[in-house]
Structure formats: C-alpha cells, structure tokens
Short mmCIF file of C-alpha atoms and ligand atoms in Angstrom, two decimals:
data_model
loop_
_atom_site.label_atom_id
_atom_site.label_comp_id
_atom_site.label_asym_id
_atom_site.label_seq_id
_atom_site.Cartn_x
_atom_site.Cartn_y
_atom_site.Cartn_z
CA UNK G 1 0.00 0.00 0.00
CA UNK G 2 1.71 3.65 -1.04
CA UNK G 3 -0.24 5.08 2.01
CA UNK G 4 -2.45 4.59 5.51
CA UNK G 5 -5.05 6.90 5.80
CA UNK G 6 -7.00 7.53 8.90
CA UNK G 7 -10.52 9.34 8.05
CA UNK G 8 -12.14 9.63 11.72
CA UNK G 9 -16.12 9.68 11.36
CA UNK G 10 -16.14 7.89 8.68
CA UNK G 11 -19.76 6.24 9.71
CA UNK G 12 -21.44 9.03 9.85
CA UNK G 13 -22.99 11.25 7.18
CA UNK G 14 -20.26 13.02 5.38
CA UNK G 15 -17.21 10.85 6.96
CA UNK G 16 -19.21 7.84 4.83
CA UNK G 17 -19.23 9.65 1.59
CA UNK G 18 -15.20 10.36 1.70
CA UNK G 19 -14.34 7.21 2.85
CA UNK G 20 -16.09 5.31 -0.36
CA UNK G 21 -14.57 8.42 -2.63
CA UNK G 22 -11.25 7.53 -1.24
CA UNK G 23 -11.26 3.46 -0.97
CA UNK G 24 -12.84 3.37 -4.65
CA UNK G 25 -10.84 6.09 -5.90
CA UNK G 26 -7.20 4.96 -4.93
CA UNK G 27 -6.98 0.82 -4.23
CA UNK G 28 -3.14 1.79 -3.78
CA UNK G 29 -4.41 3.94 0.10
CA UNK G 30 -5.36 1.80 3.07
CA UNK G 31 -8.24 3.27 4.65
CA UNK G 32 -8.95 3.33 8.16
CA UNK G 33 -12.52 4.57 9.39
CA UNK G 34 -12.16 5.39 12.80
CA UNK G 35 -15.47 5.84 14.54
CA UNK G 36 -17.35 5.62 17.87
CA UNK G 37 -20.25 4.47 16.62
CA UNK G 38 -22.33 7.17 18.35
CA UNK G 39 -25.97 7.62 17.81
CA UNK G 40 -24.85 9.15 14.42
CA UNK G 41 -22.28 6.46 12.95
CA UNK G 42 -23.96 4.15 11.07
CA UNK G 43 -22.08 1.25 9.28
CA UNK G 44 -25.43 0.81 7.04
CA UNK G 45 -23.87 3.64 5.27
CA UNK G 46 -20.93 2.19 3.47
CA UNK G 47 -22.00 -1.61 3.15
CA UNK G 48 -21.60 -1.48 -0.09
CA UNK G 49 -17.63 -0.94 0.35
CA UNK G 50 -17.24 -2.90 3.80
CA UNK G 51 -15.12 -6.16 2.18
CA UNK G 52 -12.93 -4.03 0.07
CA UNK G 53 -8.85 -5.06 0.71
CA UNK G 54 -8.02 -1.68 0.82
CA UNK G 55 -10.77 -0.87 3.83
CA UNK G 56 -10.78 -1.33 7.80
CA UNK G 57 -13.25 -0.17 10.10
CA UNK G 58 -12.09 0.06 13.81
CA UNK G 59 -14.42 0.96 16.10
CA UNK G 60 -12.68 3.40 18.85
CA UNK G 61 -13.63 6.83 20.87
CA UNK G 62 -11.11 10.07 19.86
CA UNK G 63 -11.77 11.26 23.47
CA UNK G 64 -10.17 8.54 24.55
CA UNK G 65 -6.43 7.75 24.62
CA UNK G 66 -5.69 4.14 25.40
CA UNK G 67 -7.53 3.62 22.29
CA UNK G 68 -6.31 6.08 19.94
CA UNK G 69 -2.44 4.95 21.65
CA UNK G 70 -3.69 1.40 20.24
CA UNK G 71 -4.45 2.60 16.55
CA UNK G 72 -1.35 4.41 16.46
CA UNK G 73 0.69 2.14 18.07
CA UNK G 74 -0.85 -0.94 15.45
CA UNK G 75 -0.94 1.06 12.18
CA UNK G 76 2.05 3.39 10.76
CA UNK G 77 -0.42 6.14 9.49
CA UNK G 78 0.37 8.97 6.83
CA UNK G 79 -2.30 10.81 7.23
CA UNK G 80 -5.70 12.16 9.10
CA UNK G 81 -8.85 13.18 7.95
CA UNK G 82 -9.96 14.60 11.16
CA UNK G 83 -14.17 14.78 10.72
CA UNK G 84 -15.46 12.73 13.95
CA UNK G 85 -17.17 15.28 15.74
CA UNK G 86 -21.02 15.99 17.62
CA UNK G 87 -22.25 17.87 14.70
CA UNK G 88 -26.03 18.63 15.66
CA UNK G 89 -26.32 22.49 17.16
CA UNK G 90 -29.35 21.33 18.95
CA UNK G 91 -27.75 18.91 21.28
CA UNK G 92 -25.25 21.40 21.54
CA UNK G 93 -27.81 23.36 23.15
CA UNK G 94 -29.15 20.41 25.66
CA UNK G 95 -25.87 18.80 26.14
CA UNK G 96 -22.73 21.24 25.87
CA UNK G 97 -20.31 18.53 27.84
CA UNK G 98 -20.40 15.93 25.00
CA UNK G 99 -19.45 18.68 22.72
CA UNK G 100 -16.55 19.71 24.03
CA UNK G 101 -15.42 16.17 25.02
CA UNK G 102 -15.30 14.93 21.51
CA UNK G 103 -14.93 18.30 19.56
CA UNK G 104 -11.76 19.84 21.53
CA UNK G 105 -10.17 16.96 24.00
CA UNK G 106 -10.63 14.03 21.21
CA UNK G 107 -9.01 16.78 18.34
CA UNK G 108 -6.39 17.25 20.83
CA UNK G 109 -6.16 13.67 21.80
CA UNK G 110 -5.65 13.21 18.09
CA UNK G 111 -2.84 15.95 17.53
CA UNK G 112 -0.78 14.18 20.18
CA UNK G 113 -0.94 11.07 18.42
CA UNK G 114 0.42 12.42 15.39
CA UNK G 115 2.93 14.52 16.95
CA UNK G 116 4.06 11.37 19.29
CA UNK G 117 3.99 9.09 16.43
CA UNK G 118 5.40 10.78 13.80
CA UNK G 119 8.00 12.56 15.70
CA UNK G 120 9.07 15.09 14.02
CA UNK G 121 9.39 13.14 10.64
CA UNK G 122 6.47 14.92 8.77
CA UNK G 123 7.61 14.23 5.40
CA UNK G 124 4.58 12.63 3.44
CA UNK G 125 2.63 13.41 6.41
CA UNK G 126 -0.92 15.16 6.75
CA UNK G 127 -3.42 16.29 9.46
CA UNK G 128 -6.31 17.25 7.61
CA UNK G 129 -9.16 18.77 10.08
CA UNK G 130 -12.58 19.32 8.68
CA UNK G 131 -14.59 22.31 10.38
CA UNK G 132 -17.41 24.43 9.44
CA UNK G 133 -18.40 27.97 8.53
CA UNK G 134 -20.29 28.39 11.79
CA UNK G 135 -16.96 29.51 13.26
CA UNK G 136 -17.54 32.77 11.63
CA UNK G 137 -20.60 33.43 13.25
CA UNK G 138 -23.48 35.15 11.74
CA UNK G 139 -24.39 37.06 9.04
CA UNK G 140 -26.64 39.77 9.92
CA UNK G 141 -27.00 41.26 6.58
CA UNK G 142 -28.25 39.61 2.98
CA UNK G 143 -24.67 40.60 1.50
CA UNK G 144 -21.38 39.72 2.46
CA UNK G 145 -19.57 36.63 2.63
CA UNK G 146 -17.43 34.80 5.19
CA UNK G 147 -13.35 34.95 3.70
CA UNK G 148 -10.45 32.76 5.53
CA UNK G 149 -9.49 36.14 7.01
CA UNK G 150 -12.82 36.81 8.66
CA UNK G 151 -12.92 36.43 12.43
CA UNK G 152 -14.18 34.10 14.62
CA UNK G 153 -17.44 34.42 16.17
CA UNK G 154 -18.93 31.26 17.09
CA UNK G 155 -22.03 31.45 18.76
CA UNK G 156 -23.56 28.38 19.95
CA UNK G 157 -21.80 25.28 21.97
CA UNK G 158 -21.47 23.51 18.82
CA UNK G 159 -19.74 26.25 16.90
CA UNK G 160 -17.91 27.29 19.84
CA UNK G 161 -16.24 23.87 20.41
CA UNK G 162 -15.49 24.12 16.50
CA UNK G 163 -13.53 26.58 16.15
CA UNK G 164 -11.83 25.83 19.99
CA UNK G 165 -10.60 22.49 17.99
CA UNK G 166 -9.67 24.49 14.53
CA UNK G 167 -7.22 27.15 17.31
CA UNK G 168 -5.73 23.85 18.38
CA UNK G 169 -5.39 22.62 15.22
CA UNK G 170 -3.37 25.51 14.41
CA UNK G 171 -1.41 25.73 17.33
CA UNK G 172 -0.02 22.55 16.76
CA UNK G 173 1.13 23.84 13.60
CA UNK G 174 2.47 26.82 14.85
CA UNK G 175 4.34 25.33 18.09
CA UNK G 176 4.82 21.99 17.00
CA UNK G 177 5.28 22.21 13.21
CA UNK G 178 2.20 19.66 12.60
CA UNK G 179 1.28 19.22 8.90
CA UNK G 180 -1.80 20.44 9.31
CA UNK G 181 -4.90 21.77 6.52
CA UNK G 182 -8.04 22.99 7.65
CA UNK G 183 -11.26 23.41 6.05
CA UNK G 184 -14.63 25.10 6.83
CA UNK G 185 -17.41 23.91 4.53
CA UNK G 186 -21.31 25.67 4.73
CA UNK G 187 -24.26 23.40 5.39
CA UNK G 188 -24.26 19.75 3.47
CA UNK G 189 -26.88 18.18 2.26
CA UNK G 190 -27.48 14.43 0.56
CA UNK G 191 -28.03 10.39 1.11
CA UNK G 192 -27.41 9.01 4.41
CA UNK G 193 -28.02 12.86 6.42
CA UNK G 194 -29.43 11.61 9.82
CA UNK G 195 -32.74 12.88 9.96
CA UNK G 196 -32.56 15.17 12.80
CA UNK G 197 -31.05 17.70 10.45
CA UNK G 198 -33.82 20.06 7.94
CA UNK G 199 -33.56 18.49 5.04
CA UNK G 200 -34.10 14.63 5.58
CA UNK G 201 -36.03 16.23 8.72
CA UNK G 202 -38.55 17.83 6.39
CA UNK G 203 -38.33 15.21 3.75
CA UNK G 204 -38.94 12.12 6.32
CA UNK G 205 -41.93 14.16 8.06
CA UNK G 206 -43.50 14.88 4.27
CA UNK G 207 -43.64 11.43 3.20
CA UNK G 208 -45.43 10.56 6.57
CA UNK G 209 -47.63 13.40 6.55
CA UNK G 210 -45.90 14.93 9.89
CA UNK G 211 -46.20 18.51 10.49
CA UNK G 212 -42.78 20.31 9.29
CA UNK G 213 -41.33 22.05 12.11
CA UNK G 214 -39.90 25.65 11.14
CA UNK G 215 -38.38 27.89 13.56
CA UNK G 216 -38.66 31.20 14.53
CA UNK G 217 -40.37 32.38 10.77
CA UNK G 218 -38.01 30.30 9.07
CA UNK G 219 -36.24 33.22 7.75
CA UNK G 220 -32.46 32.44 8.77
CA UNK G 221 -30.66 31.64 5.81
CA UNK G 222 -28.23 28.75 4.65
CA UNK G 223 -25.58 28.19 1.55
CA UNK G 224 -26.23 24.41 0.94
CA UNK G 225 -23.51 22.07 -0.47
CA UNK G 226 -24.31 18.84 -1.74
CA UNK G 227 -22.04 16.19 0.22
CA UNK G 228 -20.03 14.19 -2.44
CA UNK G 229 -19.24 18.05 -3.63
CA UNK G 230 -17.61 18.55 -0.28
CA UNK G 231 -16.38 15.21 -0.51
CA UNK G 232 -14.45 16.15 -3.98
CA UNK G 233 -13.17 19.18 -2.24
CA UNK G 234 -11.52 17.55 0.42
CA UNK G 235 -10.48 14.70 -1.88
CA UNK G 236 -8.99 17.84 -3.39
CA UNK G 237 -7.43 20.06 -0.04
CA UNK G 238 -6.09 16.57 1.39
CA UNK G 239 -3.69 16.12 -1.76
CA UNK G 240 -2.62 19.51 -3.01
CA UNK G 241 -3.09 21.67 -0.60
CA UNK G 242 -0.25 24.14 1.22
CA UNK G 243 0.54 23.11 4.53
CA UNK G 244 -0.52 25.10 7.26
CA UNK G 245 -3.94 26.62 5.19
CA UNK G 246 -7.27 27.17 5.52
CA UNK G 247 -9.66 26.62 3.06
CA UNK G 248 -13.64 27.63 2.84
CA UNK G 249 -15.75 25.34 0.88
CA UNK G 250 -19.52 26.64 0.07
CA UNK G 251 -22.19 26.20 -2.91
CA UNK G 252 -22.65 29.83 -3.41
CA UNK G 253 -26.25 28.83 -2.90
CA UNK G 254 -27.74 30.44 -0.42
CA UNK G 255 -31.97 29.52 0.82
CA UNK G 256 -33.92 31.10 3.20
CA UNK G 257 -35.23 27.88 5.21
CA UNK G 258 -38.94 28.41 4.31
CA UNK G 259 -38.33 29.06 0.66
CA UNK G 260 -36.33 25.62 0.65
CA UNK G 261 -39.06 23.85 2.75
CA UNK G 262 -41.58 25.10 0.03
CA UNK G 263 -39.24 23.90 -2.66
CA UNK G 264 -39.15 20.11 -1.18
CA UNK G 265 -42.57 19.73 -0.58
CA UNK G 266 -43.38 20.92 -4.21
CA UNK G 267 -40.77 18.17 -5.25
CA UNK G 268 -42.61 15.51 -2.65
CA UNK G 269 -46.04 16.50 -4.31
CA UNK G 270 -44.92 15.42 -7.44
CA UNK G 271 -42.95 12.68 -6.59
CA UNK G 272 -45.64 11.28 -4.19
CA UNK G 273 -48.13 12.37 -6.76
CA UNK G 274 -50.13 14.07 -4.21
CA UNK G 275 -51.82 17.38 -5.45
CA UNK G 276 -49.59 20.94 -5.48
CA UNK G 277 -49.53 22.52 -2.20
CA UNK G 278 -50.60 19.46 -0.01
CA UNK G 279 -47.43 19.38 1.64
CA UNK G 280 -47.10 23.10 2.43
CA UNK G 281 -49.83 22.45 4.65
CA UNK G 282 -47.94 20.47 7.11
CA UNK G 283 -45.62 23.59 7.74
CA UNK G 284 -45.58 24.42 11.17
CA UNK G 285 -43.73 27.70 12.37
CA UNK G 286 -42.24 26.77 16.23
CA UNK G 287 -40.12 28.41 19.08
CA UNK G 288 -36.96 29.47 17.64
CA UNK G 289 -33.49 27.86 18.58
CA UNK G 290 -31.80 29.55 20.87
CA UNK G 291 -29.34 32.02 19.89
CA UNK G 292 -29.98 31.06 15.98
CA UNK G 293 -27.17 32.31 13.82
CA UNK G 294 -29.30 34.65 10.82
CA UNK G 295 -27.16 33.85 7.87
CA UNK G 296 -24.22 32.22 6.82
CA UNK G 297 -22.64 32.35 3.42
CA UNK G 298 -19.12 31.33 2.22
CA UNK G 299 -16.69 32.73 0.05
CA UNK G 300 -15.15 29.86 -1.92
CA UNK G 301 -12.90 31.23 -4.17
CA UNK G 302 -9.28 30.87 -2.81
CA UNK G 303 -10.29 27.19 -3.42
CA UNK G 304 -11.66 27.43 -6.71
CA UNK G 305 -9.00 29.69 -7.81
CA UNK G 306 -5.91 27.98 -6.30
CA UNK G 307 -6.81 24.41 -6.03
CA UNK G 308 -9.48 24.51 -9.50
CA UNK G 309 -12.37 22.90 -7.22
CA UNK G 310 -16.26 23.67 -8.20
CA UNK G 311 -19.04 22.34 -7.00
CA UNK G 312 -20.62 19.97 -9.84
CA UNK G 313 -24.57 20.09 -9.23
CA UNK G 314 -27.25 22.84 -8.95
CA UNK G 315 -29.56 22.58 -5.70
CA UNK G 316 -32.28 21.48 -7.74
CA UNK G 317 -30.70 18.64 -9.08
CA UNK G 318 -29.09 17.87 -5.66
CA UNK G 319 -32.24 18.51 -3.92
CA UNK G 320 -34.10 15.89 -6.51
CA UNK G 321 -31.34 13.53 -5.90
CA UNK G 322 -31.33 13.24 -2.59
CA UNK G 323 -35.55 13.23 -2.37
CA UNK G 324 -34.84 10.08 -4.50
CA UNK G 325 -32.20 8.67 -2.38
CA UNK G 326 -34.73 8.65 0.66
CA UNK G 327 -37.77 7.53 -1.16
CA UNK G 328 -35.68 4.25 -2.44
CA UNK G 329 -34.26 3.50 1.07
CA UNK G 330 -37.11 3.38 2.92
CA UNK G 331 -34.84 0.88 4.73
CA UNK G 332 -32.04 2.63 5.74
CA UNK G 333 -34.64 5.49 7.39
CA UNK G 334 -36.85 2.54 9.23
CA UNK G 335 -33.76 1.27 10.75
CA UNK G 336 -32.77 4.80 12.24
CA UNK G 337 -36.74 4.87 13.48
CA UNK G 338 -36.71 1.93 14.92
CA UNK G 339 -32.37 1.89 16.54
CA UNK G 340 -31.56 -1.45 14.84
CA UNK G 341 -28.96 0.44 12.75
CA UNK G 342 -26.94 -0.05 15.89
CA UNK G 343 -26.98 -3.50 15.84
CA UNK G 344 -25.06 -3.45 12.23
CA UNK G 345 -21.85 -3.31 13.87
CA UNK G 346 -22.52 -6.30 16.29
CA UNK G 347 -23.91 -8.20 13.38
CA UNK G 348 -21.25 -7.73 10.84
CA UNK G 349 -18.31 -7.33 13.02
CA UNK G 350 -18.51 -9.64 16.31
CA UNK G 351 -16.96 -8.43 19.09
CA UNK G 352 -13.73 -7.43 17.61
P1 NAD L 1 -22.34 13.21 11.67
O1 NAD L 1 -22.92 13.61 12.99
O2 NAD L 1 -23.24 12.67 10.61
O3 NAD L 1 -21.20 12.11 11.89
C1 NAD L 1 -20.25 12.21 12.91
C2 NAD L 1 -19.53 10.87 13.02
O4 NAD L 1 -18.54 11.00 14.05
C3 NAD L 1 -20.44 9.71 13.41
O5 NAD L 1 -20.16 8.58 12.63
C4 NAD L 1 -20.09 9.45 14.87
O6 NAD L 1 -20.26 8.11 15.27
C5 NAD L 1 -18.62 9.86 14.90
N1 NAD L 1 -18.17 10.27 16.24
C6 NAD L 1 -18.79 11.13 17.08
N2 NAD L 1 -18.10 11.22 18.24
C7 NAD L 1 -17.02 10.41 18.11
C8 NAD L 1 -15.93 10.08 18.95
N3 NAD L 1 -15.82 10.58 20.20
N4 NAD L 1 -14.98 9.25 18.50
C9 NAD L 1 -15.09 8.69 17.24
N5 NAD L 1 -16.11 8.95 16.42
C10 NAD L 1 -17.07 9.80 16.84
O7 NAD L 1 -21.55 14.47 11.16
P2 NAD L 1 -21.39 15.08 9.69
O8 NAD L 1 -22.55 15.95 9.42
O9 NAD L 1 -21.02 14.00 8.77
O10 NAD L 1 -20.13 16.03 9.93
C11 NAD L 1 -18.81 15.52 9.83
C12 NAD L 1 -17.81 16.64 10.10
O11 NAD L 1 -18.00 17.70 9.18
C13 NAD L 1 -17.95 17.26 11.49
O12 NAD L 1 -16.67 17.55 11.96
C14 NAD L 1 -18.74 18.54 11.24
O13 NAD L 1 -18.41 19.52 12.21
C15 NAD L 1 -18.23 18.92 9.87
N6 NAD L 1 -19.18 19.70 9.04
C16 NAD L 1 -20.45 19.26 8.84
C17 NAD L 1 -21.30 19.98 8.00
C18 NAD L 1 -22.72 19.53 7.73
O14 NAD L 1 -23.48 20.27 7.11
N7 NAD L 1 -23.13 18.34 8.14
C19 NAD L 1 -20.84 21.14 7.40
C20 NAD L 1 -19.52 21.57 7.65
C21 NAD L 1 -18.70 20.83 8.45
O1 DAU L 2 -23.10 25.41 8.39
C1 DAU L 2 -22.56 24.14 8.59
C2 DAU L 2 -23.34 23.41 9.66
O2 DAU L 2 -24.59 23.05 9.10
C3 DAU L 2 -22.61 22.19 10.19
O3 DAU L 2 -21.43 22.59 10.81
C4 DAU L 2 -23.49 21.42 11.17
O4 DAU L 2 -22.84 20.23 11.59
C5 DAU L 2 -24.80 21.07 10.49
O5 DAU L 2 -25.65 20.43 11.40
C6 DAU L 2 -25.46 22.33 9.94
O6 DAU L 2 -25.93 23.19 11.00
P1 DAU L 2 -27.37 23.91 10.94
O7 DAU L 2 -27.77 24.22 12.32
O8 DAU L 2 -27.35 25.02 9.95
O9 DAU L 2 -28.24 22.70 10.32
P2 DAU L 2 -29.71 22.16 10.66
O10 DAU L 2 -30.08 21.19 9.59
O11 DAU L 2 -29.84 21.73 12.09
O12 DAU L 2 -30.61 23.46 10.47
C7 DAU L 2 -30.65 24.17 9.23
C8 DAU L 2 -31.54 25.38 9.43
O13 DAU L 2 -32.90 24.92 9.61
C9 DAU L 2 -31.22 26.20 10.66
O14 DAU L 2 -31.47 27.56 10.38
C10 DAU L 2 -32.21 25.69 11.71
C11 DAU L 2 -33.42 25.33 10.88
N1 DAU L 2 -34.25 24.20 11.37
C12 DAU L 2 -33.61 23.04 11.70
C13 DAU L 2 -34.33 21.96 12.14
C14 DAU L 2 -33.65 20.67 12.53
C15 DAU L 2 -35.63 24.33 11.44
O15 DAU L 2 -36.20 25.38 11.11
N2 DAU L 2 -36.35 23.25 11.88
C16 DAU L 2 -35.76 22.06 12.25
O16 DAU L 2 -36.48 21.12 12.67
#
C-alpha cells in the first residue's frame, strides 16, 4: 500500500461519503474509518464498500487515549482526515459537555498522536481537520460573505467547540510544526443525512404526513452544499493543498429555510403524486433555537481559484437527488426509526 489513511467519522454522514470516494478512488491507500459508533455512525452507510482489501473499520472513541495509543501504536499512518465530531447544534444546546469532550479533547487527543507518532518526521505526512463555517458566526445582513481572514465568532456550543478544535489545530502547527490543513465547509446536504437535520427532517416528516417544524419564521438563511461536492473538495485540499492553510468550501447557494421547505414539498407533491400545495400544509412555524445564527454564506474562491475545485450540481438537481435517495431507502430510514442500525456493527463485526 503507497499510504495509511485515517478518516475519523467515517460512519457518519459526510465521513461515509469520503471514505467510499477515497477506498474506490485509490486501491493503492489503506483506509482506516475510525469511529465511535455514536448515535450518528452508522455502518449501514458504506455496506456497499465494507469487504474491500483496501478498507478497515475500527471501532474506537477520539476522546479517549488508550484507544487512539492502540491505533497508532498498530498502524504506521500517513495521514488524518480529522471529521469525527457531535455535529447537531441542537444537542449542543441540551448537552454542551459531549461537545466539548469529543470536539476539543478528542481533536487534541488526536494531535498528540500524530505529533508522538510521527516525531518530528512529517515528510509525506498530513493532518487534515474538517470544520465548518459556523466559526464565523453570523451574518446579519443579505450581503457579504465569510473569507479565511474573517474572524471568529462562534455562537452556539457547537460552533464554539469548532472553532476551539480548529485554534488547536493551528497551534499545533504553529508550536509543533504539525502538517496540518483545515477546512470550513457551509451546510451539506445528501443520502445518508441523519434525519434530525432540515432536510431529511422535512423530507422524512413529508412522506409521513408529519407537520414540518420551522423555527422562529423560518427566515435564517443557509448556503447548501451537496455532500459528495464537499467530498471532492476535500479529496482535493487533502492532496494539493499548502501546509498550514485554511480553506472555505460553500455552494454559493444560499436559501432562506422556508423558501427551501416550500421547494421540497413541491418536489414531494410530485414525486408522491399528491396534489400541489398538499405538503405546504404540514408547515408548522415553532419556538426558535436559541441564539440562531441569521445567515451564513461562504466565500469559496481561494479554493476554486488555487486548487481549481467547483461544486458539480445545482440545488435542484441535488435537492431531486437526494428526495430520491430517501424515497428508495425506505430501509435505511426505518432502521434509524426503529435503533436497529446499531446492531449493524454487532452483526457484521462480532466483538472485535
Ligand atoms: P455526523 O454527525 O453525521 O457524523 C459524525 C460521526 O462521528 C459519526 O459517525 C459518529 O459516530 C462519529 N463520532 C462522534 N463522536 C465520536 C468520537 N468521540 N470518536 C469517534 N467517532 C465519533 O456528522 P457530519 O454531518 O457528517 O459532519 C462531519 C464533520 O463535518 C464534522 O466535523 C462537522 O463539524 C463537519 N461539518 C459538517 C457539516 C454539515 O453540514 N453536516 C458542514 C460543515 C462541516
Ligand atoms: O453550516 C454548517 C453546519 O450546518 C454544520 O457545521 C453542522 O454540523 C450542520 O448540522 C449544519 O448546522 P445547521 O444548524 O445550519 O443545520 P440544521 O439542519 O440543524 O438546520 C438548518 C436550518 O434549519 C437552521 O437555520 C435551523 C433550521 N431548522 C432546523 C431543524 C432541525 C428548522 O427550522 N427546523 C428544524 O427542525
């Protein structure tokens, strides 16, 4: 094998869409998906690629170190694609401690690893930590974009332990000389999104004929990525990017939430062949999240420009996708309902 990559997360929404890019795309790379299995890993995701030579699944915690000492210790490892994190800002808001347990210790328990292990040898070597443009804060205008050079603001628990881990990430790199690349991509959106997030949210209440919670007057706004886009891009940073950069990944497409809800559900009418504005009626305005960040919106171009990345679909094409995706994996959603996607690992995996 030319390399050993480590892609932490790779179970959970986005994580799964690299790590099948990356074990398809390059038989010559050992790849390692490193994952807790928490509520939001699901091996389901990347059965299709699970008895591939060049793929391993081990199932450990970043927080903690005896295990991430193990994986170090067992594989000689050229690079990290750091994306394990708690990624819902809801939770954030119920349960800050889990946040910052996986988000900040388990990114530093990671950077020690790689500094132990590769010991000053960084030749060929790559930390590669994915963040998000919620670092930046909010937008409270409709123009403007976040840059690389705009400051962070984050302003929820989530966000806040986000750009905690991208300081450290840096700091490593400055103190330490890590190889490090960082990224900070706007909101994704595609197959295998755990449906506590809008859009499978939305899409998953639709098809049931569930009211369609909205908050506040659903008037914050969002620039929406479709995943194996983001995927491409960090396909993209991890490979020819400079050491020691930052890179913002975005669609350019920004929707206010309501005008996007109103967009699925005419897409859901017609797919579900249910007459034009029967789904609007399940839209239900509710009490706003706390502290709800306005706008966000991303200013991709030092990526496009330097590195020749572009994102490849329009949102309606991506939105009509991914409708499609859940309608034909009716499967994949009834396990989530129901928990038995946690057995997968059990099942297909023992107790190693
Ligand atoms: P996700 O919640 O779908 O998946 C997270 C994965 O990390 C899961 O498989 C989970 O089991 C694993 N994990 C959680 N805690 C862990 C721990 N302590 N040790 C090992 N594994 C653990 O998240 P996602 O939406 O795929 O996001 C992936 C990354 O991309 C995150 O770092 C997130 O901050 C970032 N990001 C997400 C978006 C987005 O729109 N979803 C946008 C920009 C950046
Ligand atoms: O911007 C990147 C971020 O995008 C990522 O870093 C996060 O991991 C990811 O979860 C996402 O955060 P958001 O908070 O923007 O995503 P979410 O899908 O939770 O919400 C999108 C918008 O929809 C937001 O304005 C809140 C609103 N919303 C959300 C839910 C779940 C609703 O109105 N109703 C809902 O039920």
């Amino acid at each position: 094998m030319e390399k050993t990559i480590v892609i932490t997360g790779g179970a959970g929404f986005i994580g799964s869409h690299l790590v099948r890019r990356l074990v398809n795309k390059y038989p010559n790379y050992q790849i390692i998906n490193v994952d807790a299995l928490t509520y939001a890993g699901n091996l389901q995701n990347l059965s299709d690629i699970e008895n591939k030579p060049n793929y391993t699944f081990v199932k450990a915690d970043i927080a903690n170190e005896q295990e991430i000492e193990k994986l170090f210790d067992l594989h000689k490892i050229d690079g990290v694609i750091h994306l394990a994190a708690e990624s819902h800002v809801d939770r954030s808001i119920t349960d800050p401690m889990a946040f910052i347990r996986t988000n900040i210790v388990g990114t530093t328990i990671l950077l020690n690893a790689v500094k132990k292990h590769w010991n000053g040898n960084f030749e060929g070597k790559r930390f590669y930590h994915i963040s998000t443009d919620e670092v930046y804060g909010s937008l409270n205008s409709t123009s403007g974009q976040f840059t690389e050079e705009t400051s962070y603001d984050p302003r929820s628990p989530y966000s806040a332990s986000k750009a905690s881990s991208d300081h450290l990430v840096r700091a490593y790199y400055h103190t330490y000389g890590l190889p490090i690349v960082i990224s900070n991509c706007s909101n994704n959106y595609g197959p295998n999104q755990f449906p506590e997030k809008l859009i499978p949210l939305a899409i998953n209440n639709i098809k049931n004929k569930k009211t369609i919670p909205i908050y506040g007057k659903g008037e914050n706004i969002r620039d929406w990525l479709y995943v194996e886009d983001h995927a491409a891009a960090i396909d993209t940073i991890f490979h020819h990017a400079k050491i020691g950069e930052t890179y913002n990944i975005g669609g350019n497409n920004e929707w206010k939430n309501i005008d996007l809800i109103r967009l699925l559900c005419k897409i859901l009418d017609k797919k579900l062949v249910r007459n034009q504005g029967e789904s609007e009626k399940l839209i239900t305005f509710v009490k706003d999240r706390a502290g709800h960040d306005l706008r966000y919106a991303i200013d991709s171009s030092k990526l496009q420009h330097n590195l020749g990345w572009n994102p490849s679909l329009n949102f309606e094409e991506g939105l009509e996708k991914t409708v499609d995706w859940y309608l034909n994996n009716e499967t994949w959603l009834n396990e989530i309902v129901s928990g038995n996607y946690q057995r997968y690992y059990e099942q297909q995996y023992g107790n190693r």
